[in-house]
Amino acid sequence: MFIRKKKIRGKEYAYLVENRYNKKKKQSRQKSTSYLGKVIILSSADRQTVASTLKEAIINELTNVGFKFKDNQLVKDSIVIDLNTVEVKENNKKVCLELNEGFLCTLTLNNLINFNSQNLNQKEIIHQLANSFVSAGINLHHESFVNIFTNMFKS
């Protein structure tokens, strides 16, 4: 699955898309599985600090683009990212933030915060964790990724 942007009436919206392959016809089809929200493009700054937990990495990346952290929420203008309920909203509507090479929306934030490493070997955990960070648009130092991974692997 991946996230696709569509431009409708001059505005961009994000959808979760699934690939299906037909063996008989030897062709693939793509199907939109869910609407993720309106796309808001954020410009990033190159200030990065070392993080040791998933939430720290998310907070660091979003404060670099202008969000303010208060009461376990990140706020910028009318955009609110609630780390308790794991939601990304603008005026109580779902939104999808285009950040770096990925999209930060409720789905990708949930995949990242509630990352499940059970029944996976170490190599698969590394690959899926890195993929979760990239799809959410969170850039990390190599050192931060190693710290986060070692903290997760200890528990």
PDB file of N, CA and C in Angstrom, residues 15-66:
ATOM      1  N   TYR A  15      -4.958   9.828  -0.612  1.00  0.00           N
ATOM      2  CA  TYR A  15      -5.705   8.580  -0.549  1.00  0.00           C
ATOM      3  C   TYR A  15      -4.742   7.425  -0.323  1.00  0.00           C
ATOM      4  N   LEU A  16      -5.190   6.409   0.396  1.00  0.00           N
ATOM      5  CA  LEU A  16      -4.423   5.186   0.572  1.00  0.00           C
ATOM      6  C   LEU A  16      -4.777   4.271  -0.593  1.00  0.00           C
ATOM      7  N   VAL A  17      -3.756   3.796  -1.324  1.00  0.00           N
ATOM      8  CA  VAL A  17      -3.971   3.012  -2.537  1.00  0.00           C
ATOM      9  C   VAL A  17      -3.369   1.621  -2.356  1.00  0.00           C
ATOM     10  N   GLU A  18      -4.097   0.609  -2.843  1.00  0.00           N
ATOM     11  CA  GLU A  18      -3.655  -0.776  -2.751  1.00  0.00           C
ATOM     12  C   GLU A  18      -3.485  -1.334  -4.160  1.00  0.00           C
ATOM     13  N   ASN A  19      -2.417  -2.107  -4.382  1.00  0.00           N
ATOM     14  CA  ASN A  19      -2.181  -2.769  -5.666  1.00  0.00           C
ATOM     15  C   ASN A  19      -2.755  -4.176  -5.629  1.00  0.00           C
ATOM     16  N   ARG A  20      -3.374  -4.580  -6.731  1.00  0.00           N
ATOM     17  CA  ARG A  20      -3.864  -5.951  -6.884  1.00  0.00           C
ATOM     18  C   ARG A  20      -3.377  -6.466  -8.225  1.00  0.00           C
ATOM     19  N   TYR A  21      -2.893  -7.708  -8.242  1.00  0.00           N
ATOM     20  CA  TYR A  21      -2.362  -8.297  -9.463  1.00  0.00           C
ATOM     21  C   TYR A  21      -3.268  -9.429  -9.920  1.00  0.00           C
ATOM     22  N   ASN A  22      -3.674  -9.401 -11.199  1.00  0.00           N
ATOM     23  CA  ASN A  22      -4.492 -10.443 -11.801  1.00  0.00           C
ATOM     24  C   ASN A  22      -3.552 -11.391 -12.540  1.00  0.00           C
ATOM     25  N   LYS A  23      -3.423 -12.633 -12.039  1.00  0.00           N
ATOM     26  CA  LYS A  23      -2.483 -13.585 -12.628  1.00  0.00           C
ATOM     27  C   LYS A  23      -2.902 -14.023 -14.025  1.00  0.00           C
ATOM     28  N   LYS A  24      -4.211 -14.203 -14.250  1.00  0.00           N
ATOM     29  CA  LYS A  24      -4.681 -14.650 -15.560  1.00  0.00           C
ATOM     30  C   LYS A  24      -4.390 -13.619 -16.642  1.00  0.00           C
ATOM     31  N   LYS A  25      -4.738 -12.374 -16.390  1.00  0.00           N
ATOM     32  CA  LYS A  25      -4.548 -11.313 -17.381  1.00  0.00           C
ATOM     33  C   LYS A  25      -3.158 -10.701 -17.319  1.00  0.00           C
ATOM     34  N   LYS A  26      -2.390 -11.063 -16.306  1.00  0.00           N
ATOM     35  CA  LYS A  26      -1.034 -10.549 -16.094  1.00  0.00           C
ATOM     36  C   LYS A  26      -1.001  -9.022 -16.091  1.00  0.00           C
ATOM     37  N   GLN A  27      -1.864  -8.456 -15.281  1.00  0.00           N
ATOM     38  CA  GLN A  27      -1.910  -7.003 -15.158  1.00  0.00           C
ATOM     39  C   GLN A  27      -2.263  -6.617 -13.725  1.00  0.00           C
ATOM     40  N   SER A  28      -1.865  -5.434 -13.352  1.00  0.00           N
ATOM     41  CA  SER A  28      -2.162  -4.973 -11.996  1.00  0.00           C
ATOM     42  C   SER A  28      -3.185  -3.853 -12.045  1.00  0.00           C
ATOM     43  N   ARG A  29      -3.941  -3.749 -10.981  1.00  0.00           N
ATOM     44  CA  ARG A  29      -4.940  -2.696 -10.825  1.00  0.00           C
ATOM     45  C   ARG A  29      -4.701  -2.022  -9.486  1.00  0.00           C
ATOM     46  N   GLN A  30      -4.988  -0.751  -9.448  1.00  0.00           N
ATOM     47  CA  GLN A  30      -4.854  -0.002  -8.210  1.00  0.00           C
ATOM     48  C   GLN A  30      -6.235   0.429  -7.743  1.00  0.00           C
ATOM     49  N   LYS A  31      -6.439   0.315  -6.422  1.00  0.00           N
ATOM     50  CA  LYS A  31      -7.733   0.666  -5.856  1.00  0.00           C
ATOM     51  C   LYS A  31      -7.517   1.561  -4.642  1.00  0.00           C
ATOM     52  N   SER A  32      -8.232   2.681  -4.602  1.00  0.00           N
ATOM     53  CA  SER A  32      -8.182   3.561  -3.432  1.00  0.00           C
ATOM     54  C   SER A  32      -8.952   2.893  -2.307  1.00  0.00           C
ATOM     55  N   THR A  33      -8.264   2.675  -1.167  1.00  0.00           N
ATOM     56  CA  THR A  33      -8.925   1.985  -0.062  1.00  0.00           C
ATOM     57  C   THR A  33      -9.504   2.947   0.964  1.00  0.00           C
ATOM     58  N   SER A  34      -8.870   4.132   1.132  1.00  0.00           N
ATOM     59  CA  SER A  34      -9.448   5.084   2.076  1.00  0.00           C
ATOM     60  C   SER A  34      -8.956   6.500   1.797  1.00  0.00           C
ATOM     61  N   TYR A  35      -9.776   7.445   2.202  1.00  0.00           N
ATOM     62  CA  TYR A  35      -9.460   8.864   2.096  1.00  0.00           C
ATOM     63  C   TYR A  35      -8.683   9.268   3.337  1.00  0.00           C
ATOM     64  N   LEU A  36      -7.540   9.939   3.165  1.00  0.00           N
ATOM     65  CA  LEU A  36      -6.704  10.322   4.294  1.00  0.00           C
ATOM     66  C   LEU A  36      -6.832  11.788   4.675  1.00  0.00           C
ATOM     67  N   GLY A  37      -7.298  12.629   3.768  1.00  0.00           N
ATOM     68  CA  GLY A  37      -7.493  14.036   4.101  1.00  0.00           C
ATOM     69  C   GLY A  37      -6.864  14.969   3.086  1.00  0.00           C
ATOM     70  N   LYS A  38      -7.066  16.261   3.308  1.00  0.00           N
ATOM     71  CA  LYS A  38      -6.505  17.306   2.461  1.00  0.00           C
ATOM     72  C   LYS A  38      -4.994  17.370   2.681  1.00  0.00           C
ATOM     73  N   VAL A  39      -4.234  17.622   1.620  1.00  0.00           N
ATOM     74  CA  VAL A  39      -2.775  17.688   1.714  1.00  0.00           C
ATOM     75  C   VAL A  39      -2.344  19.115   2.025  1.00  0.00           C
ATOM     76  N   ILE A  40      -1.537  19.263   3.057  1.00  0.00           N
ATOM     77  CA  ILE A  40      -0.944  20.549   3.425  1.00  0.00           C
ATOM     78  C   ILE A  40       0.565  20.385   3.322  1.00  0.00           C
ATOM     79  N   ILE A  41       1.214  21.206   2.505  1.00  0.00           N
ATOM     80  CA  ILE A  41       2.654  21.094   2.282  1.00  0.00           C
ATOM     81  C   ILE A  41       3.393  21.928   3.322  1.00  0.00           C
ATOM     82  N   LEU A  42       4.338  21.290   4.011  1.00  0.00           N
ATOM     83  CA  LEU A  42       5.163  21.964   5.011  1.00  0.00           C
ATOM     84  C   LEU A  42       6.592  22.037   4.501  1.00  0.00           C
ATOM     85  N   SER A  43       7.212  23.198   4.621  1.00  0.00           N
ATOM     86  CA  SER A  43       8.621  23.308   4.247  1.00  0.00           C
ATOM     87  C   SER A  43       9.456  22.957   5.463  1.00  0.00           C
ATOM     88  N   SER A  44      10.557  22.254   5.216  1.00  0.00           N
ATOM     89  CA  SER A  44      11.350  21.775   6.345  1.00  0.00           C
ATOM     90  C   SER A  44      12.619  22.591   6.525  1.00  0.00           C
ATOM     91  N   ALA A  45      13.075  22.625   7.749  1.00  0.00           N
ATOM     92  CA  ALA A  45      14.350  23.243   8.086  1.00  0.00           C
ATOM     93  C   ALA A  45      15.363  22.124   8.300  1.00  0.00           C
ATOM     94  N   ASP A  46      16.628  22.423   8.159  1.00  0.00           N
ATOM     95  CA  ASP A  46      17.653  21.394   8.265  1.00  0.00           C
ATOM     96  C   ASP A  46      18.224  21.246   9.666  1.00  0.00           C
ATOM     97  N   ARG A  47      17.549  21.765  10.669  1.00  0.00           N
ATOM     98  CA  ARG A  47      18.013  21.625  12.047  1.00  0.00           C
ATOM     99  C   ARG A  47      17.540  20.281  12.582  1.00  0.00           C
ATOM    100  N   GLN A  48      18.486  19.392  12.878  1.00  0.00           N
ATOM    101  CA  GLN A  48      18.123  18.096  13.419  1.00  0.00           C
ATOM    102  C   GLN A  48      18.874  17.839  14.709  1.00  0.00           C
ATOM    103  N   THR A  49      18.184  17.232  15.648  1.00  0.00           N
ATOM    104  CA  THR A  49      18.811  16.857  16.908  1.00  0.00           C
ATOM    105  C   THR A  49      18.674  15.345  17.080  1.00  0.00           C
ATOM    106  N   VAL A  50      19.462  14.797  17.955  1.00  0.00           N
ATOM    107  CA  VAL A  50      19.445  13.358  18.187  1.00  0.00           C
ATOM    108  C   VAL A  50      18.270  13.000  19.092  1.00  0.00           C
ATOM    109  N   ALA A  51      17.495  12.010  18.670  1.00  0.00           N
ATOM    110  CA  ALA A  51      16.332  11.563  19.438  1.00  0.00           C
ATOM    111  C   ALA A  51      16.562  10.136  19.917  1.00  0.00           C
ATOM    112  N   SER A  52      15.963   9.798  21.050  1.00  0.00           N
ATOM    113  CA  SER A  52      16.126   8.442  21.577  1.00  0.00           C
ATOM    114  C   SER A  52      14.817   7.653  21.597  1.00  0.00           C
ATOM    115  N   THR A  53      13.681   8.316  21.365  1.00  0.00           N
ATOM    116  CA  THR A  53      12.398   7.616  21.311  1.00  0.00           C
ATOM    117  C   THR A  53      11.632   8.054  20.068  1.00  0.00           C
ATOM    118  N   LEU A  54      10.611   7.276  19.730  1.00  0.00           N
ATOM    119  CA  LEU A  54       9.781   7.597  18.570  1.00  0.00           C
ATOM    120  C   LEU A  54       9.112   8.956  18.726  1.00  0.00           C
ATOM    121  N   LYS A  55       8.498   9.199  19.881  1.00  0.00           N
ATOM    122  CA  LYS A  55       7.792  10.468  20.096  1.00  0.00           C
ATOM    123  C   LYS A  55       8.755  11.649  20.046  1.00  0.00           C
ATOM    124  N   GLU A  56       9.956  11.474  20.600  1.00  0.00           N
ATOM    125  CA  GLU A  56      10.964  12.543  20.539  1.00  0.00           C
ATOM    126  C   GLU A  56      11.305  12.888  19.099  1.00  0.00           C
ATOM    127  N   ALA A  57      11.469  11.870  18.255  1.00  0.00           N
ATOM    128  CA  ALA A  57      11.803  12.090  16.848  1.00  0.00           C
ATOM    129  C   ALA A  57      10.685  12.839  16.132  1.00  0.00           C
ATOM    130  N   ILE A  58       9.439  12.463  16.408  1.00  0.00           N
ATOM    131  CA  ILE A  58       8.287  13.127  15.790  1.00  0.00           C
ATOM    132  C   ILE A  58       8.211  14.579  16.254  1.00  0.00           C
ATOM    133  N   ILE A  59       8.362  14.797  17.557  1.00  0.00           N
ATOM    134  CA  ILE A  59       8.297  16.152  18.113  1.00  0.00           C
ATOM    135  C   ILE A  59       9.419  17.018  17.551  1.00  0.00           C
ATOM    136  N   ASN A  60      10.644  16.485  17.473  1.00  0.00           N
ATOM    137  CA  ASN A  60      11.779  17.243  16.925  1.00  0.00           C
ATOM    138  C   ASN A  60      11.526  17.663  15.482  1.00  0.00           C
ATOM    139  N   GLU A  61      11.053  16.732  14.655  1.00  0.00           N
ATOM    140  CA  GLU A  61      10.829  17.029  13.239  1.00  0.00           C
ATOM    141  C   GLU A  61       9.750  18.095  13.068  1.00  0.00           C
ATOM    142  N   LEU A  62       8.677  17.990  13.824  1.00  0.00           N
ATOM    143  CA  LEU A  62       7.570  18.931  13.662  1.00  0.00           C
ATOM    144  C   LEU A  62       7.859  20.298  14.276  1.00  0.00           C
ATOM    145  N   THR A  63       8.645  20.356  15.332  1.00  0.00           N
ATOM    146  CA  THR A  63       9.033  21.669  15.865  1.00  0.00           C
ATOM    147  C   THR A  63       9.989  22.368  14.906  1.00  0.00           C
ATOM    148  N   ASN A  64      10.725  21.604  14.101  1.00  0.00           N
ATOM    149  CA  ASN A  64      11.601  22.204  13.085  1.00  0.00           C
ATOM    150  C   ASN A  64      10.817  22.906  11.981  1.00  0.00           C
ATOM    151  N   VAL A  65       9.581  22.491  11.738  1.00  0.00           N
ATOM    152  CA  VAL A  65       8.772  23.124  10.693  1.00  0.00           C
ATOM    153  C   VAL A  65       7.768  24.117  11.262  1.00  0.00           C
ATOM    154  N   GLY A  66       7.879  24.436  12.559  1.00  0.00           N
ATOM    155  CA  GLY A  66       7.074  25.515  13.115  1.00  0.00           C
ATOM    156  C   GLY A  66       5.975  25.122  14.074  1.00  0.00           C
TER     157      GLY A  66
END
